[in-house]
C-alpha atoms as one frame of an Amber mdcrd trajectory, in Angstrom:
protein
   8.707   6.568  22.324   8.650   2.995  23.505  10.793   0.745  21.899  10.580
  -1.085  17.862   7.938   1.618  16.830  10.586   3.267  14.092  12.497   0.753
  11.813  15.434   2.092   9.216  13.801   0.810   5.301  16.604   1.917   3.254
  17.369   4.320   5.041  14.525   5.675   6.518  12.672   5.726   9.526   9.183
   4.411   9.445   6.734   3.366  12.105   6.039   0.239  12.558   3.962   0.420
  15.662   4.011  -0.885  19.141   5.750  -4.496  19.908   2.516  -6.044  21.457
   1.404  -5.903  18.741   3.662  -6.536  16.281   2.149  -9.994  18.611  -0.602
 -10.137  17.313  -1.874 -13.469  14.801  -4.018 -13.725  11.714  -7.764 -14.055
  12.994  -8.635 -15.140  10.034 -12.059 -14.421   7.896 -15.026 -13.506   9.548
 -18.210 -15.826   9.929 -21.934 -15.172   9.346 -22.833 -13.770  12.178 -18.938
 -11.163  12.382 -20.743  -9.390   9.091 -24.657  -8.200   7.695 -25.063  -7.344
   3.972 -26.099  -3.207   3.169 -28.004  -1.632   0.589 -26.869   1.505  -0.165
 -27.483   4.110  -3.695 -23.833   5.964  -4.949 -23.311   8.848  -6.179 -24.112
   8.088  -8.695 -26.998   7.133  -7.846 -25.601   3.341  -8.516 -27.126   0.048
  -6.085 -24.632  -1.510  -4.704 -24.339  -4.102  -1.749 -21.426  -4.454   1.362
 -20.605  -6.095   4.474 -20.497  -4.322   7.452 -18.310  -6.233   9.808 -19.308
  -6.220  13.572 -17.306  -3.919  15.754 -15.341  -6.319  17.358 -14.026  -7.873
  14.358 -13.036  -5.771  12.866 -10.848  -4.366  15.073  -9.378  -7.664  15.452
  -8.690  -7.511  12.150  -7.445  -4.034  11.204  -4.768  -5.504  14.200  -3.915
  -8.085  13.348  -3.138  -6.570   9.462  -0.799  -3.645  11.222   0.966  -6.824
  13.013   1.831  -8.172   9.278   2.303  -5.454   8.224   4.901  -4.261  11.272
   7.060  -7.645  10.513   6.626  -6.763   7.033   8.344  -4.185   6.961  11.658
  -5.342   8.954  11.572  -8.239   5.511  11.385  -4.882   3.321  14.703  -5.508
   1.770  14.859  -8.978   2.012  11.259  -9.549   0.425  13.056  -7.158  -2.587
  15.633  -8.777  -2.585  14.665 -12.092  -3.251  11.533 -11.072  -6.072  14.255
 -10.107  -7.774  16.453 -12.791  -7.708  13.741 -15.007  -9.386  12.920 -12.887
 -11.711  17.196 -11.721 -12.759  16.262 -16.034 -13.874  17.481 -16.183 -16.673
  15.497 -17.324 -19.587  11.900 -17.595 -20.592   9.923 -15.725 -18.925   7.615
 -17.763 -16.793   5.576 -17.927 -13.992   8.039 -17.444 -11.231   9.483 -14.187
 -12.500   6.046 -13.021 -14.313   4.573 -13.380 -10.098   7.835 -12.013  -8.417
   7.352  -8.883 -11.293   4.150  -7.620 -10.056   4.951  -8.354  -6.704   8.057
  -5.933  -7.466   5.914  -3.478  -9.146   3.559  -3.695  -6.346   5.694  -3.267
  -3.205   7.851   0.093  -4.799   4.193   1.546  -5.674   1.652   0.444  -3.242
  -0.169  -0.568  -6.412  -3.438  -2.469  -6.094  -3.139  -6.080  -6.814  -6.553
  -6.209  -8.723  -7.441  -8.976 -10.733  -5.963 -10.524 -13.743 -10.556  -9.388
 -15.549  -9.547  -6.663 -13.135 -12.930  -4.061 -12.906 -15.824  -1.790 -12.873
 -17.326   1.878 -12.148 -20.307   3.585 -13.816 -20.131   0.728 -16.700 -16.421
   1.425 -17.783 -13.540  -1.288 -17.432 -10.939  -0.473 -14.212  -7.352  -1.983
 -13.465  -5.275  -2.955 -11.356  -1.427  -4.338 -11.124  -2.752  -7.892 -12.956
  -5.147  -5.771 -15.161  -2.310  -3.920 -16.660  -2.433  -4.495 -20.740   0.832
  -3.113 -22.624  -1.299   0.862 -23.364  -0.839   1.311 -19.534   2.538   1.826
 -19.755   5.424   3.935 -21.065   9.601   3.650 -20.814  11.025   6.647 -20.453
  14.892   6.797 -21.661  17.765   9.399 -19.552  20.407  10.737 -20.183  22.048
   8.961 -17.045  20.698   5.904 -17.800  18.292   4.557 -21.267  15.580   2.771
 -18.779  15.893   4.300 -16.185  11.966   5.145 -15.102   8.451   2.418 -16.064
   5.927   4.906 -15.786   2.037   3.618 -15.667  -1.437   5.437 -16.700  -4.514
   3.769 -16.390  -8.244   4.119 -14.233  -7.993   3.094 -11.179 -10.344   1.375
  -8.828 -14.313   4.168  -8.025 -12.703   5.564 -11.276  -9.783   7.591 -10.396
  -6.443   8.585 -12.930  -3.374   6.694 -11.330  -0.730   7.919 -11.851   3.329
   6.333 -11.356   5.980   4.591 -11.867   9.404   3.004 -11.436  12.605   3.420
 -11.478  14.119  -0.317  -9.529  16.449  -1.107 -13.176  15.924  -4.718 -12.830
  11.819  -4.566 -12.847  12.099  -0.958 -15.092  13.659  -3.869 -17.329  11.803
  -6.432 -16.351   8.903  -4.715 -17.878   9.959  -3.896 -21.198  11.447  -7.394
 -21.621   7.660  -8.567 -21.809   6.384  -5.574 -23.544   8.937  -6.783 -26.999
   6.466  -8.652 -28.053   2.535  -7.076 -26.452  -0.020  -5.221 -28.825  -0.896
  -3.022 -26.734  -4.440  -4.486 -25.373  -2.806  -7.319 -23.999  -2.409  -7.723
 -20.424   1.281  -7.857 -19.307   0.247 -10.384 -16.572   0.547 -13.485 -19.205
   2.427 -15.955 -20.581   2.355 -17.502 -24.497  -1.722 -19.053 -24.744  -3.264
 -16.434 -22.037  -1.886 -18.274 -18.446  -2.822 -15.309 -16.884  -1.025 -14.663
 -12.852  -3.945 -14.178 -11.043  -4.328 -12.951  -7.514  -4.262 -16.818  -6.430
   0.150 -16.913  -7.581   0.717 -13.556  -5.699  -0.360 -14.539  -2.512   1.077
 -18.040  -2.189   3.621 -16.196  -3.293   3.586 -14.241  -0.047   3.033 -17.159
   2.109   6.413 -18.833   1.325   8.500 -15.753   3.519   5.638 -16.099   6.141
   1.759 -17.946   6.510  -0.365 -14.794   7.389   1.292 -12.230   4.901  -1.604
 -10.595   1.967  -0.910  -9.469  -1.387  -1.755  -6.519   0.088   0.620  -6.231
   3.698   2.782  -5.061   0.746   0.249  -2.012   0.044  -0.583  -0.917   3.423
   4.001  -1.299   3.861   4.239   0.833   0.694   1.385   3.332   3.123   3.405
   3.268   6.039   6.651   4.542   4.563   5.130   6.545   2.561   3.025   8.027
   5.616   6.742   8.518   7.546   9.261   9.789   4.962   7.128  12.340   5.013
   6.422  13.288   8.375   9.543  13.265   8.941  10.093  15.990   5.747   7.104
  18.610   7.066   8.185  17.569  11.021   9.978  20.735  11.389   8.158  23.241
   9.092   4.820  21.025  11.658   6.192  22.283  14.633   6.996  25.710  14.192
   4.093  26.195  13.482   2.733  24.687  16.339   5.120  26.618  18.918   3.445
  29.325  17.218  -0.065  28.723  18.427  -1.079  28.337  21.890  -4.329  28.447
  21.561  -5.795  24.772  22.267  -8.433  25.153  19.304  -5.370  26.163  17.379
  -3.513  22.570  18.217  -6.395  20.604  16.793  -7.486  22.159  14.095  -3.306
  21.992  13.412  -3.582  17.922  14.359  -6.726  18.272  11.692  -4.169  19.594
   8.641  -1.701  17.478   9.458  -3.119  14.167   9.554  -5.087  15.581   6.212
  -1.904  16.072   4.785  -0.259  13.355   5.406  -3.261  11.130   4.362  -3.343
  13.107   1.029   0.537  12.329   0.475  -0.907   8.570   1.048  -4.104   8.471
  -1.238  -1.870  10.021  -3.555   0.867   7.255  -3.608  -2.175   4.159  -3.302
  -5.185   6.376  -5.070  -7.194   6.648  -3.467  -9.144   8.992  -1.752  -7.444
  10.614   2.051  -9.929   9.640   4.016  -9.289   5.875   2.921  -5.558   5.292
   3.302  -6.390   7.305   7.210  -8.809   4.976   8.150  -6.881   1.312   6.872
  -4.417   1.849   5.291  -2.665   4.167   7.783  -1.315   2.536  11.610  -4.491
   4.208  14.097  -1.167   4.566  16.678   0.438   6.495  14.759  -1.219   9.881
  15.066   0.180   9.895  18.369   3.660   9.065  18.024   3.423  11.231  14.955
   2.275  14.743  17.094   4.850  13.318  19.557   7.897  13.576  16.977   6.854
  16.664  16.393   5.745  17.711  19.675   2.873  18.154  20.983   2.278  16.182
  24.140   0.828  13.564  25.685  -2.388  14.182  26.897  -3.104  16.456  23.037
  -1.514  13.946  21.329  -3.554  10.473  22.547  -7.085  13.499  22.094  -5.729
  14.175  18.667  -4.792  10.444  17.266  -9.041   9.702  17.186
């Protein structure tokens, strides 16, 4: 493996990508000639229109995204500690404290940032971090610590039920504090007088860490931590299965199984489809590194990563 492809994040080895990739700058927004709009029908029969980007631009955007995430992973603990410092300021709730709390939730869970109004799928409302209501949150006490866990349960993008939790003590205390005076249907991230936290507020705070950072980079970094951690948990098992498989067809089948299992674990974390996690949230070069760790040879790793 080449230099600096794996780093330690809170005592876990996490893949960040090749060193050359980490110097890619953000390509910026796509211009009009770099995308076209197509209309299609969903499984539910709804008609939707979305942008399809020029492949070269899309590849540059993907490289830039994982370059940003590589830098963010190296700052992962620093970002957490700075945000905790902002959250733990004494006194009344301010926009600064609310932004820090929202980013800490995304940092720990990989929750979709969303907008303050949420979204809609097949006529039903969907939610994300900024559109959370008080009735989406449950606090769980344990014998060891009164404020150990806060759980979230809501319908996410594309109508997928989402269940996750946070365990960071300061984040849990902050959520509990906000819930004290909230009615069940009230927004969690809103100050008195309905002054809401918006996606722009989150992006502005992220750019104080790095001018090119985006809020969703926290979500992608959580995906990479999840994929890397799961690889370490299962590597020995997959290595044993590989050693028992000599035919190329069987080894290729095993590589597909490994991809599916890792993508499924990440999709459970992010509340999306495994195919989306594989193509949008896991660094393409991760697959080659994963196969090398498991024991595939260089040629197989290069072939099977595609």
